Short mmCIF file of C-alpha atoms in Angstrom, two decimals:
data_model
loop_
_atom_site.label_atom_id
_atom_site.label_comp_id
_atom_site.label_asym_id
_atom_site.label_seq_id
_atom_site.Cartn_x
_atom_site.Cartn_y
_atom_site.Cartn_z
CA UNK A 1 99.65 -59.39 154.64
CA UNK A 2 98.20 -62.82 153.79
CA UNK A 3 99.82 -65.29 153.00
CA UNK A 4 98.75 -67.89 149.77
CA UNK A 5 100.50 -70.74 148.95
CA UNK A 6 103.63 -70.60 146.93
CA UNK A 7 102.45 -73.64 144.86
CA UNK A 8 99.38 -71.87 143.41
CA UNK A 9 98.74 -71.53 140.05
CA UNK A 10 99.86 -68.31 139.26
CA UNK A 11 97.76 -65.43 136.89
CA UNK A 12 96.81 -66.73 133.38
CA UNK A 13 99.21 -63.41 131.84
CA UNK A 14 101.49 -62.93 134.69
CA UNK A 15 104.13 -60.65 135.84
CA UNK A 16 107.43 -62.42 135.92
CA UNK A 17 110.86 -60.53 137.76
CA UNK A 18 114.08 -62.60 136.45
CA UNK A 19 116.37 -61.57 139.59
CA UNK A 20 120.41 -62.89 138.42
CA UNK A 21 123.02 -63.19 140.41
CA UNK A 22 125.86 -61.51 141.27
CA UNK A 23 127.11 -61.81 144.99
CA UNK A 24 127.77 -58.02 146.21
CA UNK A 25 125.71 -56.35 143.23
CA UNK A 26 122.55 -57.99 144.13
CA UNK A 27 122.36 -55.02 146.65
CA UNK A 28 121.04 -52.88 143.17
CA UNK A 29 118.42 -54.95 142.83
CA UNK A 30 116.52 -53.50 145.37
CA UNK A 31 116.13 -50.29 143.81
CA UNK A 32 115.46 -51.76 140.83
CA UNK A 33 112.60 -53.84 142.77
CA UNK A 34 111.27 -50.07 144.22
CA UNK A 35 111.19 -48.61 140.90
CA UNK A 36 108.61 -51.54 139.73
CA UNK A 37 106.74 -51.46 142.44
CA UNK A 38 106.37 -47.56 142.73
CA UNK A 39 105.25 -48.25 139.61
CA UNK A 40 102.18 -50.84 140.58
CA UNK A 41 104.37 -53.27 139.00
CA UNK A 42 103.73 -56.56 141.11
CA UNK A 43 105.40 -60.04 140.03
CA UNK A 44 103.30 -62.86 140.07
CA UNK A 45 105.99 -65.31 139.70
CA UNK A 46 109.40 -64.80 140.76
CA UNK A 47 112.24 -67.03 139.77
CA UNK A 48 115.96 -66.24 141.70
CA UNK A 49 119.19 -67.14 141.16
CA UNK A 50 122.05 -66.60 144.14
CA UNK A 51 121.50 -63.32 145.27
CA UNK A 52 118.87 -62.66 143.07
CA UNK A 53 117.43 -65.73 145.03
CA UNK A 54 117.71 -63.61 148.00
CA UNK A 55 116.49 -60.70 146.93
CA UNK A 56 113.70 -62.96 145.06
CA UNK A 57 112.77 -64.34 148.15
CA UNK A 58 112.06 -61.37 150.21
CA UNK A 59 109.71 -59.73 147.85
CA UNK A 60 107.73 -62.96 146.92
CA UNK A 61 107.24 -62.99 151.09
CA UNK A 62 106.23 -59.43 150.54
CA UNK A 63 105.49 -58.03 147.21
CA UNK A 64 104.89 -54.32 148.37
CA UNK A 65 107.19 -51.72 149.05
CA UNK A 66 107.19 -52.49 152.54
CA UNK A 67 109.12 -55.99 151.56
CA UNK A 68 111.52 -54.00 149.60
CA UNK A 69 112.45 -51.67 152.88
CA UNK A 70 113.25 -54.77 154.29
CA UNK A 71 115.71 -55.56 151.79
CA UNK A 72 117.04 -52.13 152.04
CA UNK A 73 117.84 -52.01 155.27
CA UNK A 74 119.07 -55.44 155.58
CA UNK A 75 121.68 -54.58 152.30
CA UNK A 76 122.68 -51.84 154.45
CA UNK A 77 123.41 -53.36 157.35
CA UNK A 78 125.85 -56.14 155.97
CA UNK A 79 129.29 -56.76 156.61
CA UNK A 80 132.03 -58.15 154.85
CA UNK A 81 132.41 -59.81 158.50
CA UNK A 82 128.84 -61.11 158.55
CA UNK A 83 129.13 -63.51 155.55
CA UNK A 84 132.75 -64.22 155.09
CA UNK A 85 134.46 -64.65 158.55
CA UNK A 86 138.18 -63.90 159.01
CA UNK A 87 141.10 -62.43 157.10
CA UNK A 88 143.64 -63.75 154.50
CA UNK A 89 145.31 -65.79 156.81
CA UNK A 90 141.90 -67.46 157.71
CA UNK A 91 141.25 -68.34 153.85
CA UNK A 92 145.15 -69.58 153.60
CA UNK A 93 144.64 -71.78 156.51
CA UNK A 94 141.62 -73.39 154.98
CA UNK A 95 143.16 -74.16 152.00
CA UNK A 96 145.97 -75.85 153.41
CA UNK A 97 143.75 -78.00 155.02
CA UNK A 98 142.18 -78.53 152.00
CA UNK A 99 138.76 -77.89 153.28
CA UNK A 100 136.43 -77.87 150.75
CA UNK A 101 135.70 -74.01 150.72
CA UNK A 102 137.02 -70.65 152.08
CA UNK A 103 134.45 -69.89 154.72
CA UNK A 104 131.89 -71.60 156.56
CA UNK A 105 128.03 -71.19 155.13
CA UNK A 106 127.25 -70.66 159.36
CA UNK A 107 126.98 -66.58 159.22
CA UNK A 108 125.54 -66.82 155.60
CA UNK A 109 122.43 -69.21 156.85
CA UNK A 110 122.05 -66.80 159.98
CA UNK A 111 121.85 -63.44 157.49
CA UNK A 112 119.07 -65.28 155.49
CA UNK A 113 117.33 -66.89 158.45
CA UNK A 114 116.96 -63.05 160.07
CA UNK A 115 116.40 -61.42 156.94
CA UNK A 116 113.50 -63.94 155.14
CA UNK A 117 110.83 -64.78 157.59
CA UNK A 118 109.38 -67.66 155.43
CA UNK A 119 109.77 -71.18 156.34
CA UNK A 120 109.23 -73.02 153.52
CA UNK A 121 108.30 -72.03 149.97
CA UNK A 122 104.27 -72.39 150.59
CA UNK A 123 104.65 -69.22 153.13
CA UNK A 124 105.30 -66.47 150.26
CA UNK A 125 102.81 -64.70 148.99
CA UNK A 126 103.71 -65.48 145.12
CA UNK A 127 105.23 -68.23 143.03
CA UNK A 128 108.89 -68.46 143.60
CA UNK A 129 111.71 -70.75 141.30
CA UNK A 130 115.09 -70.71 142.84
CA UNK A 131 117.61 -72.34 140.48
CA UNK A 132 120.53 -73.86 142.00
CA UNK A 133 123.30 -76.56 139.77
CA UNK A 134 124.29 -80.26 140.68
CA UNK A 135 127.49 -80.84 141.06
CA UNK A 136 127.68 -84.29 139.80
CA UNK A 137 125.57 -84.13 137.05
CA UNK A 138 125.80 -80.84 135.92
CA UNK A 139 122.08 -80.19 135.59
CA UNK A 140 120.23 -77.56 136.30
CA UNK A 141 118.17 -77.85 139.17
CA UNK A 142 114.90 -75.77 139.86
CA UNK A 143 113.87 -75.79 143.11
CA UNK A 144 109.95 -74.81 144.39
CA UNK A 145 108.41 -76.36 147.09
CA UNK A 146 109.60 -77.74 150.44
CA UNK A 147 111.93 -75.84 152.66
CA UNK A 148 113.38 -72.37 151.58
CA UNK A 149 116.37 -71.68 153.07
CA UNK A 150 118.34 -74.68 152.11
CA UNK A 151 117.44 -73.71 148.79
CA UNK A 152 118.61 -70.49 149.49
CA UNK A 153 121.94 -71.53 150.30
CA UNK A 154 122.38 -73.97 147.56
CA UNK A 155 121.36 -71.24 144.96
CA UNK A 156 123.83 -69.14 146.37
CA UNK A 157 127.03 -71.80 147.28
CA UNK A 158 129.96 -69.88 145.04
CA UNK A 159 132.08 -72.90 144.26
CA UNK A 160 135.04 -72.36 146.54
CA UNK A 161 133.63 -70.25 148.53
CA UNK A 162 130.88 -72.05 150.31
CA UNK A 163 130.65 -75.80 150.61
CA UNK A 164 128.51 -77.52 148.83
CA UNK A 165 124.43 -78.26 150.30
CA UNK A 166 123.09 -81.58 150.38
CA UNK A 167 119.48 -80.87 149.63
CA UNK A 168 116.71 -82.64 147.77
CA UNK A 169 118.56 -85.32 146.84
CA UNK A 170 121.55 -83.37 145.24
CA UNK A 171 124.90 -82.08 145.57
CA UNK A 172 123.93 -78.14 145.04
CA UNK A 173 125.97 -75.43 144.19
CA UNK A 174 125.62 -72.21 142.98
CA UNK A 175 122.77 -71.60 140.26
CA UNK A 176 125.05 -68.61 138.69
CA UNK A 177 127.23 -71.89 137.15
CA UNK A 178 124.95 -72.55 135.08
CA UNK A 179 122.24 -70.08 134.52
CA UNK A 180 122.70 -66.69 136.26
CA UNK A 181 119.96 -64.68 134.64
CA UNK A 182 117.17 -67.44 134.66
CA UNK A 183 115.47 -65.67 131.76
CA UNK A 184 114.72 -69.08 130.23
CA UNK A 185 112.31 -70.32 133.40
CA UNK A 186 110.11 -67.22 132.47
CA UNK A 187 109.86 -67.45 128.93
CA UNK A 188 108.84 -71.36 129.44
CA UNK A 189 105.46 -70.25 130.84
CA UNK A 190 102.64 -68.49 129.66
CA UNK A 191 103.97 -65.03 131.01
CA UNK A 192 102.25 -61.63 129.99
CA UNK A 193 105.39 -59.07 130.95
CA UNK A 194 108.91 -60.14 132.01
CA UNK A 195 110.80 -57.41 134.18
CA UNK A 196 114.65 -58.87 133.57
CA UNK A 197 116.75 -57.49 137.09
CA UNK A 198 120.29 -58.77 135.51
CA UNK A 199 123.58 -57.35 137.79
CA UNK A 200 125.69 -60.37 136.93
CA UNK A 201 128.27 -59.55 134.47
CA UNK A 202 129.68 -57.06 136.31
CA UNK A 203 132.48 -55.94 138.80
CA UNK A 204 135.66 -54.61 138.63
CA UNK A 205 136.71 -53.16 135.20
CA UNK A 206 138.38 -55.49 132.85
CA UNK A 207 141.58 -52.65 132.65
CA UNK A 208 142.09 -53.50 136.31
CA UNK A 209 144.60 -56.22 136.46
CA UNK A 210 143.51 -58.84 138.82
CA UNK A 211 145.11 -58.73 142.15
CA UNK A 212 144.79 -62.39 143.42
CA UNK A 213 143.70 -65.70 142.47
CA UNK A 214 140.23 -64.72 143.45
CA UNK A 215 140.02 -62.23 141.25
CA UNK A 216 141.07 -64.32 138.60
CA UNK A 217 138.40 -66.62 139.16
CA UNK A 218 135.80 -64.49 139.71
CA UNK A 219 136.55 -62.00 136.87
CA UNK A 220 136.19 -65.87 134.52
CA UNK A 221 132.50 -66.65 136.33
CA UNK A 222 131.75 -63.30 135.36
CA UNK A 223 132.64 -63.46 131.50
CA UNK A 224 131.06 -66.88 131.38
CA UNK A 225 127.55 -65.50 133.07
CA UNK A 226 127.71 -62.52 130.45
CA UNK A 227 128.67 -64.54 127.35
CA UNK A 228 125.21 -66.94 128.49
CA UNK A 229 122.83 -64.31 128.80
CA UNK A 230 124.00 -62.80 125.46
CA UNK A 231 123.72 -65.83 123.73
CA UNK A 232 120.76 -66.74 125.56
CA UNK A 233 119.41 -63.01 124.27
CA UNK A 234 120.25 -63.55 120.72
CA UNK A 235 118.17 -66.30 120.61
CA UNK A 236 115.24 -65.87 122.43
CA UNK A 237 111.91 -66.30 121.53
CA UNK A 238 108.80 -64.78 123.44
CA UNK A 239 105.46 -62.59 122.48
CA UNK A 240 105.99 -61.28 126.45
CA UNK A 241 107.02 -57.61 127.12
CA UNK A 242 110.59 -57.89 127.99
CA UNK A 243 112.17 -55.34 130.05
CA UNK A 244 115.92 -55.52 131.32
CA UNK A 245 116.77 -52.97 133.79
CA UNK A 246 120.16 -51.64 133.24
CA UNK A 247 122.10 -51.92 136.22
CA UNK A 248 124.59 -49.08 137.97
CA UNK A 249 128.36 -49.25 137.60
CA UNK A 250 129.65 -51.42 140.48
CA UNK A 251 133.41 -52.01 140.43
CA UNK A 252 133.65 -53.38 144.06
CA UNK A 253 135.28 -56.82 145.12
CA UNK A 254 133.84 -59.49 146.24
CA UNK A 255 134.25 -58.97 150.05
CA UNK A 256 133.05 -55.27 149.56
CA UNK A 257 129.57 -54.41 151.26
CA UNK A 258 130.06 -50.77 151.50
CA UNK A 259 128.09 -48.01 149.48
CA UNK A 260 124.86 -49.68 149.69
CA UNK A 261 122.41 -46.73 150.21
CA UNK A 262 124.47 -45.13 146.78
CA UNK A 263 124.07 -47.79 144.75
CA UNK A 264 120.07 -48.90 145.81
CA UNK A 265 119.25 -45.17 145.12
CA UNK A 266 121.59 -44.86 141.47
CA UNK A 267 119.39 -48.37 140.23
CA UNK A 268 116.58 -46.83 141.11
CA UNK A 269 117.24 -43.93 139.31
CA UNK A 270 118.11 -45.21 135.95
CA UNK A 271 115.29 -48.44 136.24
CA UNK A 272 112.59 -45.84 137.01
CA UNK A 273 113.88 -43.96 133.56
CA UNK A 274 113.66 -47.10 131.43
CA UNK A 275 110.29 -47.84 133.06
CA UNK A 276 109.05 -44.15 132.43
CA UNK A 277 110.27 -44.11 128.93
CA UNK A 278 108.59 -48.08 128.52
CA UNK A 279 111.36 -49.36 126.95
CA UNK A 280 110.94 -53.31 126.13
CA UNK A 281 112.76 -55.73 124.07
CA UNK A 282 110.45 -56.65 120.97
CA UNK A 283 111.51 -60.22 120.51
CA UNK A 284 108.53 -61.22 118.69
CA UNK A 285 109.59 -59.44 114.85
CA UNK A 286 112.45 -62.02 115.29
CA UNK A 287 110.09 -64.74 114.48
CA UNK A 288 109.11 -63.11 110.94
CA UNK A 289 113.09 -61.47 110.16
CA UNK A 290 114.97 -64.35 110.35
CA UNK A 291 114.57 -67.74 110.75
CA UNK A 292 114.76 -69.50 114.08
CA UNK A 293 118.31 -70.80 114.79
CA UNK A 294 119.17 -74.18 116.72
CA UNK A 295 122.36 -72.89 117.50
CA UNK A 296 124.84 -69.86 117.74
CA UNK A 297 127.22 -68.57 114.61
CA UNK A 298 130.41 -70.65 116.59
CA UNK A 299 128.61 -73.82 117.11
CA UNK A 300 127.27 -73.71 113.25
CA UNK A 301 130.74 -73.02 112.04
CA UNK A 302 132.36 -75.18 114.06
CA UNK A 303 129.92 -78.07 112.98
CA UNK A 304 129.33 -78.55 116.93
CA UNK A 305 125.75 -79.18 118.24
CA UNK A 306 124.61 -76.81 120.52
CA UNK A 307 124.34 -78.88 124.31
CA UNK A 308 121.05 -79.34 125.00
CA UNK A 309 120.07 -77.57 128.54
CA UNK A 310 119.26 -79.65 131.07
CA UNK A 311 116.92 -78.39 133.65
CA UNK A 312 115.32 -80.43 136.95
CA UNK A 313 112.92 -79.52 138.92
CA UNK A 314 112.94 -81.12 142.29
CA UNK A 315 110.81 -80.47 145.72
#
């Protein structure tokens, strides 16, 4: 298909897809992304954050089913092996070196480079927002023209886990640290219908005691993800059709690629439902029920001000 610049204006009412992250459980948002577009759904911007950046990226390349076969079959063919390289021992030895993260980004950048044809941002098809976070400052950094996969692989550099990327003038890590469900970046425009694809949040059950420091970690990143989006929820404000697809239970670990095909086709199940039954989130009544709050319950109780956000957007 043709090709139109990435830095197009995009529809006067468009189609937004949210895509979150969430490492290993990005693999339901592909079915998710078949049930839209079964469904004629087509985004005409698409904002991404760590795997949802991935996943973001290969259907604003190709916003047809086609595009999402590709993402099938590449979620399907992944590895534990092919993005983090080596055992226990491998990940002990690192730290004692005190290397800055577990693995090397090397097989990571080779998975996206074979899996996202696209150059640079101006070779998809739609408008694409892939939100990364500096590490020095803090901010949130939203990156949308220039090249793509260094922005991939800042958007998706799990403190710890992958090193850091130098890119556009920042120290990038992953966007999940600070905004893992990048609602907020579609309710900032002028958008029509937002199609939320959240799998962050998830993971192993909260009854199963962590079994390593990992775990620990990760099972924190997750709370802190979940705990934003619901606060971000509670106080949203839009006239667009909000829809967030519910996602499949996914208790894996982190290293875990297996059960792909399973999961794709249990999304899709339960996403084509919600779309069939047009469910949406009327945010809009909020305006008229209660007034608009500045800050959540804890801050107002606590006599805290809310932090402001702080979002860049950088080539």
């Amino acid at each position: 298909m043709k090709r139109t610049p990435s830095s197009a204006e995009p529809a006067t009412s468009p189609t937004v897809f949210v895509l979150s992250g969430g490492g290993n459980q990005g693999v339901s948002q592909v079915g998710m992304l078949r049930a839209l577009l079964e469904r004629d759904i087509v985004p005409d911007v698409v904002v991404g954050c760590s795997a949802g950046a991935l996943n973001g990226a290969g259907i604003a390349y190709d916003p047809t089913l086609a595009g999402v076969d590709r993402l099938e079959e590449l979620w399907q063919s992944i590895e534990t092996g092919d993005i983090f390289p080596g055992g226990k021992l491998s990940r002990a030895w690192n730290l004692v070196r005190r290397e800055p993260s577990l693995f090397s980004p090397d097989r990571l950048q080779t998975m996206l480079e074979r899996a996202i044809p696209a150059v640079s941002f101006a070779d998809l098809a739609v408008t694409f927002r892939v939100v990364a976070c500096d590490l020095i400052t803090g901010e949130e950094v939203v990156l949308c023209r220039g090249p793509l996969i260094p922005a991939l692989m800042a958007s998706a550099a799990l403190p710890g886990i992958f090193p850091p990327v130098q890119h556009a003038g920042h120290t990038l890590v992953d966007g999940g640290v600070v905004n893992s469900v990048p609602i907020s970046h579609a309710v900032a425009g002028a958008a029509a219908r937002i199609y939320v694809l959240n799998v962050a949040g998830g993971g192993r059950p909260a009854e199963i005691a962590p079994s390593s420091p990992l775990d620990v970690v990760m099972r924190s990143f997750s709370i802190a993800r979940s705990q934003r989006f619901r606060l971000e929820m509670e106080h949203l404000r839009t006239d667009a059709k909000l829809v967030v697809l519910p996602r499949p239970v996914d208790d894996r670990e982190l290293y875990d690629f297996s059960g792909a095909a399973d999961l794709i086709a249990e999304a899709h199940r339960i996403a084509s439902e919600v779309l069939d039954r047009d469910e949406s989130i009327d945010l809009t009544a909020r305006r008229f029920e209660e007034p608009v709050e500045t800050e959540p319950r804890w801050a107002r109780r606590l006599r805290l001000p809310l932090p402001r956000a702080r979002s860049t957007v950088r080539p």
